[in-house]
C-alpha cells in the first residue's frame, strides 16, 4: 500500500489533506470531528483580536442545476476569544498528537505577532500560517491581503515572526495580485518555511435582481467578498505552478483552491503542491468527503506506482512550458465517430459560430462531417460533444518536425508587419462574409416548421 | 385479482387515476431542463406537429424565465398545457430526443411544457391579446382543440369569432375523451378559461348546429365558417346482441367517466373490443374503476394493434389481459350482457380470416366497443358543395384548410380522420391563417 503520510516543511501529517483556515476549523469540536473522520491536518480559523461578523455572510454561484460551483464569503477571522481557541488547540493536540494542527494568525504590530506566535506554539500548534490573504474586511484594517499585496511589508512581518518562531512558518498568499511569485519571493526572503495558496479572490458572486444588491446581502446592502469553490481551481492551479516553477521560490507549497475530490488534489500535487487544503467542499458536503479523497488518492498511487506523496509532487511541471516553446508543427484534426454520434449537431454550431467553420451538414443524415482542410485542430467540437469519445482529435502531422515560436523568432521567421505574408491566418480558409445571411437559423421556426419546410399537411392514415 | 378497489369517493378516484405526467415542481424542472443539449435544428421540434421551439423554452425554464417559456409554447400551440400532458410524447418530441441514441433517458419535454404553461395559467398573466378589429366575422363549429385553436388565431388576426358547441364544456376530447390519468378536468378547463380571457372569442354552449337552417344563418352572418366538429359516436359493429344493457361505446364510456368520475359503474369482468389507443384507454380505465378482470380482445395479432406500444404497456401494467386473433360474432345475454361469442382468426396475406368451428364464449358483464368512431356525414351533407373522401373525411387544402365550399374551412379529426390533440391544434392554426388569406383577398 502506498504511504499517504507527509512531512510538509517539518509538519508531519498522516495524509496530505488539511482543512483550510475557515469556518470548518472554527472550534476544537469541528477539528476533532474532522480528524476522527480521517483528515490529516487542520489550519485553525485565523486567530487575532476577535472580530464581530455580519449576516448574511456567504454567497453562492449556481450553474444550471449545480449548486455552489462558486462560493464567496464576507466573514472575517475568528470571532472567538483567543484563550478559548488556544485551550481547544491544546486539547486537540493531546488527543491527536500525530495530526497536524496549524495556527493561522493575523495581527498588526510586531509585539502582537511575537505574542501570538509564542502563545500558539505554547498551545501545541505544529506550525503557523500567516494569513496575508483575506481580501475583505481585514484588508481595510491594514491586514490580510493588504499585506499580501505589498511584498516589502509581507517580508518585514515574516521577519518579525521568524524572530521568535520555533515551529515551521507557512505564508498564505493572496491571488489578488498580478504576479503571485512576487509575494512568494518576499516570503522566502523573510525566511518563511513554506507558502500556501491561494486565498480567496475578490469577488461579487451575483446581484439580486429584485433588491438590486450584491450577494450576500446585509440589510439591503453588500460588499465584495472572497471567491472560492470549484470555479477557482484553474486559477489556483496556475498560481501553484508559477510558484513551483520559479527557480528562486523553492519552498514547499500547500495547494488550496477548488479541491473537492482526489482528482483535484492530485492535480495540485502534480503541479507542485505537497499538501492540500480544503474548505468549500467541506462547507458544502461535510467532513465525510475525506473518505473518498483518501481512497481515490490511494487507488491512483497504486495504479501509477507511486509509493509516497513526494514521488508525485511536481510531476507535471516539466510539461508546463511557455507558449513560445510549444511545437508549432504538431497538428491534430477532429474526427467524428459516426457510430457514436447522436446527431445533436452541437459541434456544428460551435465550429460554425464559435470557431472556424470546418464542419458541415449533409442531407439525409444528422451526423456532421469535418472539413479536414478547414479544421485548425482547435478542440472546440470535442469539448462541446456530449458523447464520450465521439469526437477525438487525431494527430495528422508526421511527428518528425519540431519548430517553436522561439526558434522562429531566432531565425527571423515571424510576421513583423501588419500585412505580413507569414501571418498564420493568411492562408486559412474563411467563408465570404455575405454567406452568413439567411443561414440555417431560419430552418426551423417556432410554429412554422411545416410551412417553411414546404411539407404538406397530409391527413393521417386511419 | 383486481389491482384497484372500486373508487367510491372523489379522493379514491383521484388515487386510482393518478396523473401519469404530474406537473413538475421548480427543482424538478431545473434539473430536467439542465439536461437539454440545445441541439441545432433540434429533432424534437421537427417531431412536434405544432413545431414548438422546444430547446428555446427549455432554456428559458432553466434560466428562470418561465413566462417566456410559456410564451414560446403558446406562440406555436394554443393547447400548450393540454398537449404537454396528453401528447404521445414517447413517439413525438421525446421519441426524437437525441439522448435516445445514447440510451440515456430523453428529456421529459411534455412535463416541462406543462410546468411552464401551468405556471402562467395559474398566474393569469396575459401573454397575447386580440388583434385590431378588422370588421370581419368567422363562425367556428365545435369548441374542441381545432375549434378553440382556430378561434384564438383568428382573434389574434382581428376577426370577430363565435364558437358554437353542442356540449356544455369547451375543449372537446381533451375534457370528454382523454383518459383521466392524462389530464384532469380542472387543468383542461383552466387552460380554456385562460385562452378565452386573452382572446375574447364568444362560445355558445349547448348550441349544436345540426340543420340546414342553422347553417344558412351562419352563412349569412359570417364571412367564413370553420368546421372543427371532430368525429361522431362509436361505430356500430352490426353484431347480434349489441343493444344489450352494459354494451357501450368507448367514446361514450370515457365521456361519462370524465364527467362523473367514481359515480360511473363498471362491470366485474369487462371485455374491451379493439386494438387502438382508445381501446387501451378504456381497458385501463375499467381496471382503475375496480373491474376484477379486464380483457382486451383484438381480431389480429398483438403486433398488429394500432395502439402505441407504451399505451398497451400502460394497460398491461394495471392488469389488463390481452386476447388476440379473436373476432366477436355475438354479444350474448338475456337483456344484460353475459358474454361475448368469439371466433378465432388468423391473418393470411394481410387479411383476417375466421377459423371455422372455433367459436367460444368468453363470459363477462360489460362490453366496451372501441372500434372506431363514425363520421358525421349526415351533418356534412347539409353543406352545399362540400366534398368528402371515400372514408367520410372532409377534403380540404393541406395548407389553407379550405374545403370545396370556399366559405368553409376544416381542421382536426373531421378532416384528418382522427389524430392527436396536437395535430388538431397545429392544423387549426394553419387553417386560421388560410381563412385570413382568403378573406384578405
Coordinates of C-alpha atoms in Angstrom, one line a residue, chain B:
Chain B
X1 CA -57.4 -10.1 -8.6
X2 CA -58.3 -6.5 -9.1
X3 CA -55.4 -4.2 -8.6
X4 CA -57.7 -1.3 -7.8
X5 CA -60.5 -1.2 -5.4
X6 CA -63.7 0.4 -6.7
X7 CA -63.4 4.1 -6.0
X8 CA -66.4 5.4 -4.1
X9 CA -65.1 8.9 -3.3
X10 CA -63.5 11.7 -5.4
X11 CA -60.3 11.1 -3.4
X12 CA -60.2 7.4 -4.2
X13 CA -60.9 8.2 -7.8
X14 CA -58.0 10.6 -7.9
X15 CA -55.8 8.0 -6.4
X16 CA -56.8 5.3 -8.9
X17 CA -56.4 7.8 -11.7
X18 CA -53.2 9.5 -10.5
X19 CA -51.7 11.6 -13.2
X20 CA -49.1 9.9 -15.4
X21 CA -47.3 13.1 -16.0
X22 CA -47.8 15.2 -12.8
X23 CA -46.8 18.8 -13.0
X24 CA -43.1 19.3 -12.0
X25 CA -42.0 21.4 -9.2
X26 CA -39.3 24.1 -9.7
X27 CA -36.4 21.9 -8.6
X28 CA -37.5 19.0 -10.9
X29 CA -37.9 21.5 -13.8
X30 CA -34.5 22.9 -13.1
X31 CA -32.8 19.6 -13.0
X32 CA -34.6 18.3 -16.1
X33 CA -34.1 21.4 -18.1
X34 CA -30.4 21.4 -17.3
X35 CA -30.0 18.2 -19.2
X36 CA -31.2 19.7 -22.5
X37 CA -28.3 19.8 -25.0
X38 CA -29.8 22.7 -27.1
X39 CA -29.4 20.7 -30.3
X40 CA -29.0 22.6 -33.5
X41 CA -32.1 22.3 -35.8
X42 CA -33.5 20.1 -33.0
X43 CA -35.1 16.8 -33.9
X44 CA -37.7 17.3 -31.1
X45 CA -39.1 20.4 -32.9
X46 CA -39.4 18.5 -36.1
X47 CA -41.2 15.7 -34.4
X48 CA -43.8 18.1 -33.0
X49 CA -46.8 18.6 -35.3
X50 CA -47.1 22.2 -33.9
X51 CA -43.4 22.9 -34.3
X52 CA -42.8 24.3 -30.8
X53 CA -39.3 25.7 -30.3
X54 CA -38.6 23.2 -27.6
X55 CA -34.9 23.8 -26.9
X56 CA -35.8 27.5 -26.6
X57 CA -38.5 27.0 -24.0
X58 CA -36.4 24.5 -22.1
X59 CA -33.6 27.0 -21.9
X60 CA -36.0 29.7 -20.8
X61 CA -37.2 27.5 -17.9
X62 CA -33.6 26.8 -17.0
X63 CA -32.8 30.4 -16.7
X64 CA -35.9 31.2 -14.7
X65 CA -37.8 32.8 -17.5
X66 CA -40.9 30.6 -17.1
X67 CA -43.2 33.2 -18.5
X68 CA -41.1 33.4 -21.6
X69 CA -41.1 29.7 -21.9
X70 CA -44.9 29.7 -21.8
X71 CA -45.0 32.4 -24.5
X72 CA -42.7 30.3 -26.7
X73 CA -45.1 27.3 -26.3
X74 CA -48.3 29.2 -26.8
X75 CA -46.9 31.0 -29.8
X76 CA -46.8 27.7 -31.6
X77 CA -49.7 25.8 -29.9
X78 CA -52.7 27.2 -28.0
X79 CA -53.2 23.8 -26.3
X80 CA -49.7 24.0 -24.8
X81 CA -50.7 22.8 -21.4
X82 CA -53.0 20.0 -22.6
X83 CA -50.5 18.8 -25.2
X84 CA -47.8 18.6 -22.6
X85 CA -49.9 16.2 -20.7
X86 CA -51.9 14.3 -23.3
X87 CA -49.5 14.1 -26.3
X88 CA -47.9 10.8 -27.0
X89 CA -44.5 12.4 -26.4
X90 CA -42.9 9.0 -26.4
X91 CA -43.3 8.8 -30.1
X92 CA -43.2 12.6 -30.8
X93 CA -40.8 15.1 -29.2
X94 CA -39.3 12.8 -26.6
X95 CA -39.1 10.0 -29.1
X96 CA -36.9 12.2 -31.2
X97 CA -34.7 13.4 -28.4
X98 CA -31.0 12.6 -29.3
X99 CA -30.5 11.1 -25.9
X100 CA -32.4 8.1 -27.0
X101 CA -29.5 7.3 -29.3
X102 CA -27.1 7.3 -26.4
X103 CA -29.6 5.2 -24.4
X104 CA -30.0 8.0 -22.0
X105 CA -33.5 8.9 -20.7
X106 CA -34.9 11.5 -23.1
X107 CA -35.7 15.0 -21.7
X108 CA -39.2 15.0 -20.2
X109 CA -40.4 17.6 -22.7
X110 CA -44.1 17.1 -22.1
X111 CA -43.8 17.7 -18.4
X112 CA -41.5 20.7 -18.8
X113 CA -44.0 22.1 -21.2
X114 CA -46.8 21.7 -18.7
X115 CA -44.6 23.2 -16.0
X116 CA -44.3 26.4 -17.8
X117 CA -47.8 26.7 -19.0
X118 CA -49.4 25.7 -15.7
X119 CA -47.5 28.4 -14.0
X120 CA -48.6 31.1 -16.4
X121 CA -52.2 29.9 -16.4
X122 CA -52.2 30.0 -12.6
X123 CA -50.8 33.4 -12.5
X124 CA -53.4 34.6 -15.1
X125 CA -50.7 36.7 -16.7
X126 CA -51.9 37.5 -20.3
X127 CA -49.4 36.8 -23.0
X128 CA -51.5 37.6 -26.0
X129 CA -54.5 39.6 -27.0
X130 CA -56.8 40.1 -29.9
X131 CA -55.6 41.9 -33.0
X132 CA -57.1 45.2 -34.1
X133 CA -60.7 44.6 -35.2
X134 CA -60.9 44.1 -39.0
X135 CA -64.7 44.1 -39.2
X136 CA -65.0 40.5 -40.4
X137 CA -66.5 37.6 -38.5
X138 CA -65.9 33.9 -38.5
X139 CA -68.2 31.2 -37.1
X140 CA -66.4 28.2 -35.5
X141 CA -68.4 25.0 -35.2
X142 CA -67.0 22.9 -32.4
X143 CA -65.1 24.0 -29.3
X144 CA -62.6 21.2 -29.4
X145 CA -58.8 21.6 -29.9
X146 CA -59.3 22.5 -33.6
X147 CA -62.1 25.0 -33.0
X148 CA -60.6 26.8 -30.0
X149 CA -57.2 27.0 -31.7
X150 CA -58.7 28.5 -34.8
X151 CA -60.7 30.9 -32.6
X152 CA -57.6 32.1 -30.8
X153 CA -55.6 32.6 -34.0
X154 CA -58.5 34.3 -35.8
X155 CA -59.0 36.7 -32.9
X156 CA -55.3 37.5 -32.9
X157 CA -55.7 38.3 -36.6
X158 CA -58.6 40.7 -35.7
X159 CA -61.7 38.7 -36.6
X160 CA -64.8 38.5 -34.5
X161 CA -65.3 34.9 -33.6
X162 CA -68.4 33.0 -32.3
X163 CA -67.9 29.4 -31.4
X164 CA -70.9 27.0 -31.4
X165 CA -70.5 24.0 -29.2
X166 CA -73.0 21.2 -28.8
X167 CA -71.8 20.2 -25.4
X168 CA -71.7 22.1 -22.1
X169 CA -67.9 22.5 -21.9
X170 CA -65.1 23.5 -24.2
X171 CA -62.0 21.6 -25.3
X172 CA -63.7 18.6 -26.9
X173 CA -61.9 15.4 -26.4
X174 CA -59.5 17.0 -24.0
X175 CA -62.3 17.1 -21.5
X176 CA -64.6 14.4 -22.8
X177 CA -62.3 11.8 -24.4
X178 CA -58.9 11.7 -22.9
X179 CA -58.1 9.2 -20.1
X180 CA -58.4 10.9 -16.7
X181 CA -54.9 9.9 -15.7
X182 CA -53.5 12.0 -18.5
X183 CA -55.2 15.3 -17.6
X184 CA -57.8 16.5 -15.1
X185 CA -60.9 18.4 -16.0
X186 CA -59.7 21.3 -13.9
X187 CA -56.5 21.6 -15.8
X188 CA -58.2 21.4 -19.2
X189 CA -60.9 24.0 -18.3
X190 CA -58.3 26.3 -16.7
X191 CA -56.5 26.5 -20.0
X192 CA -59.7 27.2 -21.8
X193 CA -60.6 30.0 -19.4
X194 CA -57.1 31.4 -19.8
X195 CA -57.3 31.4 -23.6
X196 CA -60.7 33.0 -23.7
X197 CA -59.7 35.7 -21.2
X198 CA -56.9 36.7 -23.6
X199 CA -58.5 36.4 -27.0
X200 CA -62.1 37.2 -26.1
X201 CA -64.0 34.9 -28.6
X202 CA -67.6 34.0 -27.7
X203 CA -68.5 30.4 -27.0
X204 CA -72.2 29.4 -27.2
X205 CA -72.5 26.1 -25.3
X206 CA -75.3 23.6 -25.7
X207 CA -75.7 25.1 -29.2
X208 CA -75.5 22.3 -31.7
X209 CA -75.6 23.3 -35.3
X210 CA -77.5 20.5 -36.9
X211 CA -79.9 21.8 -39.5
X212 CA -79.7 23.4 -42.9
X213 CA -81.5 26.5 -41.5
X214 CA -78.9 26.9 -38.8
X215 CA -76.1 26.7 -41.3
X216 CA -77.8 29.2 -43.5
X217 CA -77.9 31.7 -40.7
X218 CA -74.2 31.2 -40.2
X219 CA -73.5 31.6 -43.9
X220 CA -75.5 34.9 -43.9
X221 CA -73.9 36.3 -40.8
X222 CA -70.3 35.2 -41.0
X223 CA -67.6 35.7 -43.6
X224 CA -66.3 32.2 -43.2
X225 CA -67.2 29.1 -41.2
X226 CA -64.7 26.8 -39.6
X227 CA -65.6 23.2 -39.1
X228 CA -64.0 21.7 -36.0
X229 CA -66.6 19.1 -35.5
X230 CA -64.4 16.1 -34.8
X231 CA -65.9 12.6 -35.2
X232 CA -69.2 11.1 -34.2
X233 CA -70.3 8.3 -31.9
X234 CA -68.7 4.9 -31.7
X235 CA -69.2 2.8 -34.8
X236 CA -71.9 0.2 -34.7
X237 CA -70.5 -3.3 -35.1
X238 CA -73.7 -4.8 -36.5
X239 CA -73.5 -7.7 -34.2
X240 CA -76.4 -9.6 -32.7
X241 CA -76.9 -8.5 -29.1
X242 CA -75.2 -5.2 -29.5
X243 CA -78.2 -3.5 -27.9
X244 CA -77.9 -5.3 -24.6
X245 CA -77.6 -3.4 -21.4
X246 CA -73.9 -2.9 -20.5
X247 CA -72.7 -3.0 -24.0
X248 CA -71.4 0.5 -24.7
X249 CA -69.2 2.5 -26.9
X250 CA -65.7 3.6 -25.7
X251 CA -66.2 7.2 -26.6
X252 CA -69.5 7.4 -24.6
X253 CA -68.0 5.4 -21.7
X254 CA -65.0 7.7 -21.5
X255 CA -67.1 10.8 -21.8
X256 CA -69.2 9.6 -18.9
X257 CA -66.2 8.8 -16.9
X258 CA -64.6 12.2 -17.4
X259 CA -67.8 13.9 -16.3
X260 CA -68.9 11.7 -13.4
X261 CA -65.7 10.1 -12.2
X262 CA -66.3 7.5 -9.4
X263 CA -70.1 7.6 -10.0
X264 CA -69.6 5.6 -13.2
X265 CA -70.1 1.9 -12.7
X266 CA -68.1 -0.7 -14.4
X267 CA -68.7 -4.5 -14.7
X268 CA -66.7 -7.0 -12.7
X269 CA -65.5 -8.6 -15.8
X270 CA -65.1 -6.3 -18.8
X271 CA -64.3 -7.1 -22.4
X272 CA -62.9 -4.2 -24.5
X273 CA -63.2 -4.8 -28.2
X274 CA -60.4 -3.1 -30.3
X275 CA -56.7 -2.6 -30.6
X276 CA -56.3 1.1 -30.9
X277 CA -55.3 3.7 -28.3
X278 CA -58.9 4.3 -27.3
X279 CA -59.2 0.6 -26.5
X280 CA -56.2 0.8 -24.3
X281 CA -57.6 3.8 -22.5
X282 CA -61.0 2.1 -22.0
X283 CA -59.4 -1.1 -20.7
X284 CA -57.0 0.8 -18.4
X285 CA -59.9 2.9 -17.1
X286 CA -62.1 -0.1 -16.4
X287 CA -59.3 -1.7 -14.4
X288 CA -58.8 1.6 -12.4
X289 CA -62.6 1.7 -11.8
X290 CA -62.2 -1.6 -9.9
X291 CA -63.1 -4.2 -12.5
X292 CA -61.8 -7.6 -11.4
X293 CA -60.9 -8.8 -14.9
X294 CA -60.4 -6.8 -18.0
X295 CA -59.8 -8.4 -21.3
X296 CA -58.7 -6.6 -24.4
X297 CA -59.9 -8.5 -27.4
X298 CA -58.4 -7.8 -30.8
X299 CA -59.1 -9.5 -34.1
X300 CA -55.4 -9.5 -35.2
X301 CA -52.1 -10.4 -33.5
X302 CA -50.7 -8.2 -30.8
X303 CA -48.0 -6.7 -33.0
X304 CA -50.7 -5.6 -35.5
X305 CA -52.5 -3.4 -32.9
X306 CA -52.8 0.2 -33.9
X307 CA -52.1 1.4 -30.3
X308 CA -48.8 2.8 -29.3
X309 CA -46.7 0.2 -27.5
X310 CA -46.4 2.3 -24.4
X311 CA -50.2 2.6 -24.3
X312 CA -50.5 -1.2 -24.3
X313 CA -47.8 -1.5 -21.6
X314 CA -49.8 1.0 -19.6
X315 CA -52.9 -1.2 -19.8
X316 CA -50.9 -4.3 -19.0
X317 CA -49.4 -2.5 -16.1
X318 CA -52.8 -2.2 -14.5
X319 CA -53.7 -5.8 -15.0
X320 CA -55.4 -5.8 -18.4
X321 CA -55.1 -9.2 -20.2
X322 CA -54.8 -9.4 -24.0
X323 CA -56.9 -11.8 -26.1
X324 CA -55.6 -11.8 -29.7
X325 CA -56.8 -13.2 -33.0
X326 CA -60.4 -13.3 -32.0
X327 CA -63.4 -11.7 -33.7
X328 CA -66.7 -11.0 -31.9
X329 CA -69.7 -12.6 -33.5
X330 CA -72.4 -12.1 -30.9
X331 CA -73.0 -10.3 -27.6
X332 CA -74.7 -12.9 -25.5
X333 CA -77.1 -12.4 -22.6
X334 CA -80.7 -12.0 -21.7
X335 CA -81.3 -8.3 -21.6
X336 CA -78.0 -7.8 -19.8
X337 CA -74.6 -8.7 -21.3
X338 CA -73.4 -12.1 -20.1
X339 CA -70.5 -12.7 -22.5
X340 CA -69.1 -12.3 -26.0
X341 CA -69.1 -15.1 -28.5
X342 CA -65.8 -15.0 -30.4
X343 CA -64.4 -16.9 -33.3
X344 CA -60.7 -17.4 -33.6
X345 CA -58.9 -15.8 -36.5
X346 CA -55.7 -15.9 -38.4
X347 CA -54.1 -13.4 -40.7
X348 CA -53.3 -14.7 -44.2
X349 CA -51.8 -12.4 -46.7
X350 CA -52.7 -9.4 -44.5
X351 CA -56.3 -10.4 -44.4
X352 CA -58.1 -11.6 -41.3
X353 CA -59.7 -14.9 -41.8
X354 CA -62.0 -16.7 -39.4
X355 CA -61.2 -20.3 -38.4
X356 CA -64.4 -22.3 -38.9
X357 CA -65.7 -24.1 -35.9
X358 CA -63.5 -22.3 -33.4
X359 CA -66.3 -20.3 -31.7
X360 CA -66.2 -19.9 -27.9
X361 CA -68.0 -17.7 -25.4
X362 CA -66.0 -15.5 -23.1
X363 CA -68.2 -14.6 -20.1
X364 CA -68.4 -11.0 -19.0
X365 CA -70.8 -8.5 -17.6
X366 CA -69.7 -5.5 -19.6
X367 CA -68.6 -4.9 -23.2
X368 CA -66.9 -1.7 -24.4
X369 CA -66.6 -1.2 -28.1
X370 CA -63.5 0.7 -29.0
X371 CA -63.9 0.0 -32.7
X372 CA -63.6 3.5 -34.2
X373 CA -65.8 6.5 -34.4
X374 CA -68.4 7.2 -37.1
X375 CA -68.0 10.2 -39.4
X376 CA -70.6 13.0 -39.2
X377 CA -71.5 12.5 -42.8
X378 CA -75.2 13.3 -42.4
X379 CA -74.5 16.7 -41.0
X380 CA -71.7 17.4 -43.5
X381 CA -74.2 16.6 -46.3
X382 CA -76.1 19.7 -45.3
X383 CA -73.2 21.9 -46.6
X384 CA -73.6 22.6 -50.3
X385 CA -70.6 21.5 -52.4
X386 CA -68.7 20.1 -49.5
X387 CA -66.7 17.1 -50.7
X388 CA -65.8 14.1 -48.5
X389 CA -63.3 11.4 -49.3
X390 CA -64.0 7.7 -49.5
X391 CA -63.6 7.4 -45.8
X392 CA -66.0 10.2 -44.9
X393 CA -63.3 12.8 -44.2
X394 CA -63.7 16.4 -45.2
X395 CA -61.5 17.2 -48.1
X396 CA -59.6 20.4 -47.6
X397 CA -56.4 22.1 -48.8
X398 CA -53.5 20.9 -46.7
X399 CA -52.1 24.4 -46.2
X400 CA -55.2 26.6 -46.0
X401 CA -57.8 24.1 -44.7
X402 CA -60.2 25.4 -47.4
X403 CA -62.9 22.9 -48.4
X404 CA -64.6 22.6 -51.8
X405 CA -67.1 25.1 -50.5
X406 CA -64.9 28.2 -50.3
X407 CA -66.7 29.6 -47.3
X408 CA -66.0 26.5 -45.2
X409 CA -62.7 25.5 -43.7
X410 CA -61.9 22.5 -41.8
X411 CA -59.3 21.0 -39.4
X412 CA -58.9 18.3 -36.8
X413 CA -60.4 14.9 -36.6
X414 CA -63.2 15.6 -39.1
X415 CA -60.5 16.4 -41.7
X416 CA -57.6 14.1 -40.6
X417 CA -59.9 11.2 -39.7
X418 CA -58.8 11.1 -36.1
X419 CA -55.4 12.1 -34.8
X420 CA -53.9 13.7 -31.7
X421 CA -54.9 16.9 -29.9
X422 CA -51.6 18.4 -31.1
X423 CA -52.5 17.7 -34.8
X424 CA -55.8 19.4 -34.4
X425 CA -54.2 22.4 -32.7
X426 CA -51.5 22.7 -35.3
X427 CA -53.8 22.3 -38.3
X428 CA -56.3 24.8 -37.0
X429 CA -53.7 27.4 -36.6
X430 CA -52.7 26.9 -40.2
X431 CA -56.3 26.9 -41.3
X432 CA -57.0 30.2 -39.4
X433 CA -54.2 31.7 -41.5
X434 CA -55.8 30.2 -44.6
X435 CA -59.1 31.9 -43.7
X436 CA -57.2 35.1 -43.2
X437 CA -55.5 34.8 -46.6
X438 CA -58.9 34.0 -48.2
X439 CA -60.7 36.9 -46.6
X440 CA -57.8 39.3 -47.2
X441 CA -58.0 38.8 -51.0

